[in-house]
PDB file of C-alpha atoms in Angstrom:
ATOM      1  CA  UNK A   1       0.000   0.000   0.000  1.00  0.00           C
ATOM      2  CA  UNK A   2       1.093   3.463  -0.717  1.00  0.00           C
ATOM      3  CA  UNK A   3       1.540   5.946   2.064  1.00  0.00           C
ATOM      4  CA  UNK A   4      -0.939   8.781   2.122  1.00  0.00           C
ATOM      5  CA  UNK A   5       0.268  12.316   2.270  1.00  0.00           C
ATOM      6  CA  UNK A   6      -0.810  14.537   5.135  1.00  0.00           C
ATOM      7  CA  UNK A   7      -3.428  16.982   4.155  1.00  0.00           C
ATOM      8  CA  UNK A   8      -2.261  20.521   3.510  1.00  0.00           C
ATOM      9  CA  UNK A   9      -5.368  21.955   5.165  1.00  0.00           C
ATOM     10  CA  UNK A  10      -4.267  20.760   8.608  1.00  0.00           C
ATOM     11  CA  UNK A  11      -0.883  22.311   8.196  1.00  0.00           C
ATOM     12  CA  UNK A  12      -2.432  25.576   6.964  1.00  0.00           C
ATOM     13  CA  UNK A  13      -4.661  25.818  10.045  1.00  0.00           C
ATOM     14  CA  UNK A  14      -1.785  25.355  12.412  1.00  0.00           C
ATOM     15  CA  UNK A  15       0.259  28.007  10.641  1.00  0.00           C
ATOM     16  CA  UNK A  16      -2.500  30.692  10.930  1.00  0.00           C
ATOM     17  CA  UNK A  17      -2.424  32.156  14.459  1.00  0.00           C
ATOM     18  CA  UNK A  18      -5.918  33.666  14.171  1.00  0.00           C
ATOM     19  CA  UNK A  19      -7.521  30.337  13.537  1.00  0.00           C
ATOM     20  CA  UNK A  20      -5.639  28.382  16.198  1.00  0.00           C
ATOM     21  CA  UNK A  21      -8.809  27.583  18.162  1.00  0.00           C
ATOM     22  CA  UNK A  22     -10.756  26.822  15.024  1.00  0.00           C
ATOM     23  CA  UNK A  23     -13.315  29.646  15.226  1.00  0.00           C
ATOM     24  CA  UNK A  24     -11.551  32.260  13.236  1.00  0.00           C
ATOM     25  CA  UNK A  25     -11.437  35.173  15.727  1.00  0.00           C
ATOM     26  CA  UNK A  26      -8.935  37.797  14.748  1.00  0.00           C
ATOM     27  CA  UNK A  27      -8.899  40.246  17.641  1.00  0.00           C
ATOM     28  CA  UNK A  28      -7.970  39.471  21.241  1.00  0.00           C
ATOM     29  CA  UNK A  29     -11.208  41.087  22.518  1.00  0.00           C
ATOM     30  CA  UNK A  30     -13.197  38.702  20.380  1.00  0.00           C
ATOM     31  CA  UNK A  31     -11.189  35.852  21.804  1.00  0.00           C
ATOM     32  CA  UNK A  32     -11.767  37.096  25.364  1.00  0.00           C
ATOM     33  CA  UNK A  33     -15.499  37.465  24.748  1.00  0.00           C
ATOM     34  CA  UNK A  34     -15.589  34.066  23.208  1.00  0.00           C
ATOM     35  CA  UNK A  35     -13.657  32.523  26.116  1.00  0.00           C
ATOM     36  CA  UNK A  36     -15.897  34.315  28.645  1.00  0.00           C
ATOM     37  CA  UNK A  37     -18.969  32.908  26.860  1.00  0.00           C
ATOM     38  CA  UNK A  38     -17.380  29.447  26.959  1.00  0.00           C
ATOM     39  CA  UNK A  39     -16.637  29.886  30.687  1.00  0.00           C
ATOM     40  CA  UNK A  40     -20.240  30.994  31.353  1.00  0.00           C
ATOM     41  CA  UNK A  41     -21.529  28.051  29.355  1.00  0.00           C
ATOM     42  CA  UNK A  42     -19.277  25.692  31.299  1.00  0.00           C
ATOM     43  CA  UNK A  43     -20.312  27.325  34.595  1.00  0.00           C
ATOM     44  CA  UNK A  44     -24.002  26.884  33.653  1.00  0.00           C
ATOM     45  CA  UNK A  45     -23.343  23.295  32.666  1.00  0.00           C
ATOM     46  CA  UNK A  46     -21.466  22.738  35.945  1.00  0.00           C
ATOM     47  CA  UNK A  47     -24.315  24.318  37.937  1.00  0.00           C
ATOM     48  CA  UNK A  48     -26.773  22.117  36.048  1.00  0.00           C
ATOM     49  CA  UNK A  49     -24.633  19.037  36.793  1.00  0.00           C
ATOM     50  CA  UNK A  50     -24.363  20.047  40.486  1.00  0.00           C
ATOM     51  CA  UNK A  51     -28.124  20.515  40.643  1.00  0.00           C
ATOM     52  CA  UNK A  52     -28.676  17.125  39.000  1.00  0.00           C
ATOM     53  CA  UNK A  53     -26.196  15.563  41.421  1.00  0.00           C
ATOM     54  CA  UNK A  54     -27.979  17.156  44.391  1.00  0.00           C
ATOM     55  CA  UNK A  55     -31.330  15.908  43.065  1.00  0.00           C
ATOM     56  CA  UNK A  56     -29.875  12.444  42.580  1.00  0.00           C
ATOM     57  CA  UNK A  57     -28.456  12.503  46.117  1.00  0.00           C
ATOM     58  CA  UNK A  58     -31.875  13.540  47.494  1.00  0.00           C
ATOM     59  CA  UNK A  59     -33.512  10.720  45.549  1.00  0.00           C
ATOM     60  CA  UNK A  60     -30.827   8.362  46.801  1.00  0.00           C
ATOM     61  CA  UNK A  61     -31.465   9.395  50.426  1.00  0.00           C
ATOM     62  CA  UNK A  62     -35.238   9.043  50.066  1.00  0.00           C
ATOM     63  CA  UNK A  63     -34.804   5.668  48.357  1.00  0.00           C
ATOM     64  CA  UNK A  64     -32.430   4.609  51.137  1.00  0.00           C
ATOM     65  CA  UNK A  65     -34.977   5.687  53.791  1.00  0.00           C
ATOM     66  CA  UNK A  66     -37.730   3.866  51.925  1.00  0.00           C
ATOM     67  CA  UNK A  67     -35.522   0.773  51.741  1.00  0.00           C
ATOM     68  CA  UNK A  68     -34.785   1.019  55.489  1.00  0.00           C
ATOM     69  CA  UNK A  69     -38.502   1.348  56.283  1.00  0.00           C
ATOM     70  CA  UNK A  70     -39.294  -1.563  53.969  1.00  0.00           C
ATOM     71  CA  UNK A  71     -36.632  -3.698  55.669  1.00  0.00           C
ATOM     72  CA  UNK A  72     -38.044  -2.801  59.107  1.00  0.00           C
ATOM     73  CA  UNK A  73     -41.539  -3.677  57.884  1.00  0.00           C
ATOM     74  CA  UNK A  74     -40.206  -6.927  56.462  1.00  0.00           C
ATOM     75  CA  UNK A  75     -38.591  -7.781  59.814  1.00  0.00           C
ATOM     76  CA  UNK A  76     -41.855  -6.953  61.586  1.00  0.00           C
ATOM     77  CA  UNK A  77     -43.783  -9.131  59.137  1.00  0.00           C
ATOM     78  CA  UNK A  78     -41.292 -11.967  59.642  1.00  0.00           C
ATOM     79  CA  UNK A  79     -41.779 -11.715  63.419  1.00  0.00           C
ATOM     80  CA  UNK A  80     -45.538 -11.633  62.918  1.00  0.00           C
ATOM     81  CA  UNK A  81     -45.380 -14.685  60.639  1.00  0.00           C
ATOM     82  CA  UNK A  82     -43.273 -16.508  63.248  1.00  0.00           C
ATOM     83  CA  UNK A  83     -45.880 -15.677  65.924  1.00  0.00           C
ATOM     84  CA  UNK A  84     -48.676 -16.820  63.611  1.00  0.00           C
ATOM     85  CA  UNK A  85     -46.838 -20.078  62.880  1.00  0.00           C
ATOM     86  CA  UNK A  86     -46.245 -20.645  66.603  1.00  0.00           C
ATOM     87  CA  UNK A  87     -49.933 -19.983  67.338  1.00  0.00           C
ATOM     88  CA  UNK A  88     -50.991 -22.354  64.545  1.00  0.00           C
ATOM     89  CA  UNK A  89     -48.719 -25.062  65.984  1.00  0.00           C
ATOM     90  CA  UNK A  90     -50.174 -24.433  69.440  1.00  0.00           C
ATOM     91  CA  UNK A  91     -53.721 -24.595  68.068  1.00  0.00           C
ATOM     92  CA  UNK A  92     -52.894 -27.858  66.269  1.00  0.00           C
ATOM     93  CA  UNK A  93     -51.392 -29.332  69.452  1.00  0.00           C
ATOM     94  CA  UNK A  94     -54.418 -28.276  71.478  1.00  0.00           C
ATOM     95  CA  UNK A  95     -56.770 -29.696  68.831  1.00  0.00           C
ATOM     96  CA  UNK A  96     -54.849 -32.986  68.866  1.00  0.00           C
ATOM     97  CA  UNK A  97     -54.958 -33.070  72.671  1.00  0.00           C
ATOM     98  CA  UNK A  98     -58.668 -32.310  72.646  1.00  0.00           C
ATOM     99  CA  UNK A  99     -59.337 -35.069  70.120  1.00  0.00           C
ATOM    100  CA  UNK A 100     -57.271 -37.517  72.173  1.00  0.00           C
ATOM    101  CA  UNK A 101     -59.163 -36.485  75.314  1.00  0.00           C
ATOM    102  CA  UNK A 102     -62.515 -36.915  73.535  1.00  0.00           C
ATOM    103  CA  UNK A 103     -61.523 -40.369  72.321  1.00  0.00           C
ATOM    104  CA  UNK A 104     -60.317 -41.351  75.794  1.00  0.00           C
ATOM    105  CA  UNK A 105     -63.521 -39.997  77.338  1.00  0.00           C
ATOM    106  CA  UNK A 106     -65.700 -41.881  74.828  1.00  0.00           C
ATOM    107  CA  UNK A 107     -63.805 -45.090  75.639  1.00  0.00           C
ATOM    108  CA  UNK A 108     -64.294 -44.503  79.374  1.00  0.00           C
ATOM    109  CA  UNK A 109     -68.012 -43.904  78.828  1.00  0.00           C
ATOM    110  CA  UNK A 110     -68.292 -47.119  76.784  1.00  0.00           C
ATOM    111  CA  UNK A 111     -66.493 -49.073  79.515  1.00  0.00           C
ATOM    112  CA  UNK A 112     -68.722 -47.605  82.220  1.00  0.00           C
ATOM    113  CA  UNK A 113     -71.827 -48.306  80.119  1.00  0.00           C
ATOM    114  CA  UNK A 114     -70.722 -51.941  79.875  1.00  0.00           C
ATOM    115  CA  UNK A 115     -70.193 -52.086  83.650  1.00  0.00           C
ATOM    116  CA  UNK A 116     -73.647 -50.562  84.204  1.00  0.00           C
ATOM    117  CA  UNK A 117     -75.231 -53.089  81.833  1.00  0.00           C
ATOM    118  CA  UNK A 118     -73.508 -55.953  83.655  1.00  0.00           C
ATOM    119  CA  UNK A 119     -74.646 -54.635  87.047  1.00  0.00           C
ATOM    120  CA  UNK A 120     -78.188 -54.123  85.769  1.00  0.00           C
ATOM    121  CA  UNK A 121     -78.169 -57.689  84.449  1.00  0.00           C
ATOM    122  CA  UNK A 122     -76.908 -59.014  87.805  1.00  0.00           C
ATOM    123  CA  UNK A 123     -79.481 -56.903  89.653  1.00  0.00           C
ATOM    124  CA  UNK A 124     -82.258 -58.257  87.419  1.00  0.00           C
ATOM    125  CA  UNK A 125     -81.073 -61.813  88.061  1.00  0.00           C
ATOM    126  CA  UNK A 126     -81.013 -61.178  91.826  1.00  0.00           C
ATOM    127  CA  UNK A 127     -84.509 -59.654  91.677  1.00  0.00           C
ATOM    128  CA  UNK A 128     -85.774 -62.716  89.804  1.00  0.00           C
ATOM    129  CA  UNK A 129     -84.076 -65.030  92.280  1.00  0.00           C
ATOM    130  CA  UNK A 130     -85.486 -63.009  95.188  1.00  0.00           C
ATOM    131  CA  UNK A 131     -88.988 -63.224  93.663  1.00  0.00           C
ATOM    132  CA  UNK A 132     -88.559 -66.972  93.249  1.00  0.00           C
ATOM    133  CA  UNK A 133     -87.403 -67.247  96.847  1.00  0.00           C
ATOM    134  CA  UNK A 134     -90.337 -65.104  98.009  1.00  0.00           C
ATOM    135  CA  UNK A 135     -92.766 -67.293  96.086  1.00  0.00           C
ATOM    136  CA  UNK A 136     -91.119 -70.393  97.517  1.00  0.00           C
ATOM    137  CA  UNK A 137     -91.263 -68.908 101.033  1.00  0.00           C
ATOM    138  CA  UNK A 138     -94.910 -67.892 100.521  1.00  0.00           C
ATOM    139  CA  UNK A 139     -95.663 -71.397  99.305  1.00  0.00           C
ATOM    140  CA  UNK A 140     -93.928 -72.844 102.336  1.00  0.00           C
ATOM    141  CA  UNK A 141     -95.865 -70.486 104.579  1.00  0.00           C
ATOM    142  CA  UNK A 142     -99.155 -71.503 102.926  1.00  0.00           C
ATOM    143  CA  UNK A 143     -98.264 -75.133 103.383  1.00  0.00           C
ATOM    144  CA  UNK A 144     -97.392 -74.555 107.026  1.00  0.00           C
ATOM    145  CA  UNK A 145    -100.545 -72.510 107.517  1.00  0.00           C
ATOM    146  CA  UNK A 146    -102.582 -75.225 105.853  1.00  0.00           C
ATOM    147  CA  UNK A 147    -100.962 -77.861 108.010  1.00  0.00           C
ATOM    148  CA  UNK A 148    -101.493 -75.767 111.130  1.00  0.00           C
ATOM    149  CA  UNK A 149    -105.070 -75.167 110.124  1.00  0.00           C
ATOM    150  CA  UNK A 150    -105.622 -78.858 109.578  1.00  0.00           C
ATOM    151  CA  UNK A 151    -104.096 -79.714 112.939  1.00  0.00           C
ATOM    152  CA  UNK A 152    -106.074 -77.015 114.616  1.00  0.00           C
ATOM    153  CA  UNK A 153    -109.268 -78.268 113.008  1.00  0.00           C
ATOM    154  CA  UNK A 154    -108.475 -81.761 114.095  1.00  0.00           C
ATOM    155  CA  UNK A 155    -107.760 -80.617 117.615  1.00  0.00           C
ATOM    156  CA  UNK A 156    -110.777 -78.387 117.683  1.00  0.00           C
ATOM    157  CA  UNK A 157    -113.025 -81.289 116.623  1.00  0.00           C
ATOM    158  CA  UNK A 158    -111.566 -83.116 119.434  1.00  0.00           C
ATOM    159  CA  UNK A 159    -112.123 -80.242 121.818  1.00  0.00           C
ATOM    160  CA  UNK A 160    -114.986 -78.523 119.955  1.00  0.00           C
ATOM    161  CA  UNK A 161    -113.500 -75.088 119.959  1.00  0.00           C
ATOM    162  CA  UNK A 162    -115.174 -73.181 117.179  1.00  0.00           C
ATOM    163  CA  UNK A 163    -113.743 -69.730 117.691  1.00  0.00           C
ATOM    164  CA  UNK A 164    -110.221 -71.024 117.114  1.00  0.00           C
ATOM    165  CA  UNK A 165    -111.304 -72.591 113.850  1.00  0.00           C
ATOM    166  CA  UNK A 166    -112.718 -69.312 112.671  1.00  0.00           C
ATOM    167  CA  UNK A 167    -109.467 -67.611 113.587  1.00  0.00           C
ATOM    168  CA  UNK A 168    -107.463 -70.111 111.527  1.00  0.00           C
ATOM    169  CA  UNK A 169    -109.739 -69.710 108.518  1.00  0.00           C
ATOM    170  CA  UNK A 170    -109.340 -65.992 108.816  1.00  0.00           C
ATOM    171  CA  UNK A 171    -105.531 -66.446 108.941  1.00  0.00           C
ATOM    172  CA  UNK A 172    -105.652 -68.713 105.905  1.00  0.00           C
ATOM    173  CA  UNK A 173    -107.651 -66.118 103.910  1.00  0.00           C
ATOM    174  CA  UNK A 174    -105.084 -63.518 104.884  1.00  0.00           C
ATOM    175  CA  UNK A 175    -102.174 -65.642 103.615  1.00  0.00           C
ATOM    176  CA  UNK A 176    -103.870 -66.400 100.331  1.00  0.00           C
ATOM    177  CA  UNK A 177    -104.392 -62.757  99.582  1.00  0.00           C
ATOM    178  CA  UNK A 178    -100.699 -62.047  99.925  1.00  0.00           C
TER     179      UNK A 178
END
């Protein structure tokens, strides 16, 4: 490749002292005015940048405060969730205990119902046996009364005591009614 020659325009610009900054000002007052305008422009740009920086810092601080508040709220919510979880566990434990107690109580009631049924059955058997014994005793008493009546009648025929006979008949009627 062939080497390119430097442009003559660049060398002409650097040789002209009036166009050294590229704007073509010929007098020093023009240059001063131009430089003062550039300084004012740069000062305005700097003030604008400072203002933007201050605004950004304010936004940063408010965002940081919002983040801090959000983190505090998050910590509070975590604590609240932990309390809720603990309460739910406690409720579940109490529900389990209550269910176990109910089951135990139902079993106790069933056992006691069985005991009551057995005792009622035994009581009924004893009542029936007592009634049988009462009937047997009453039968024995009737037999004895009948035998006594017969003996008394026999003795009264032998002695002719009528009032005693009437007393025995009266006693016999009394026993039969019971």
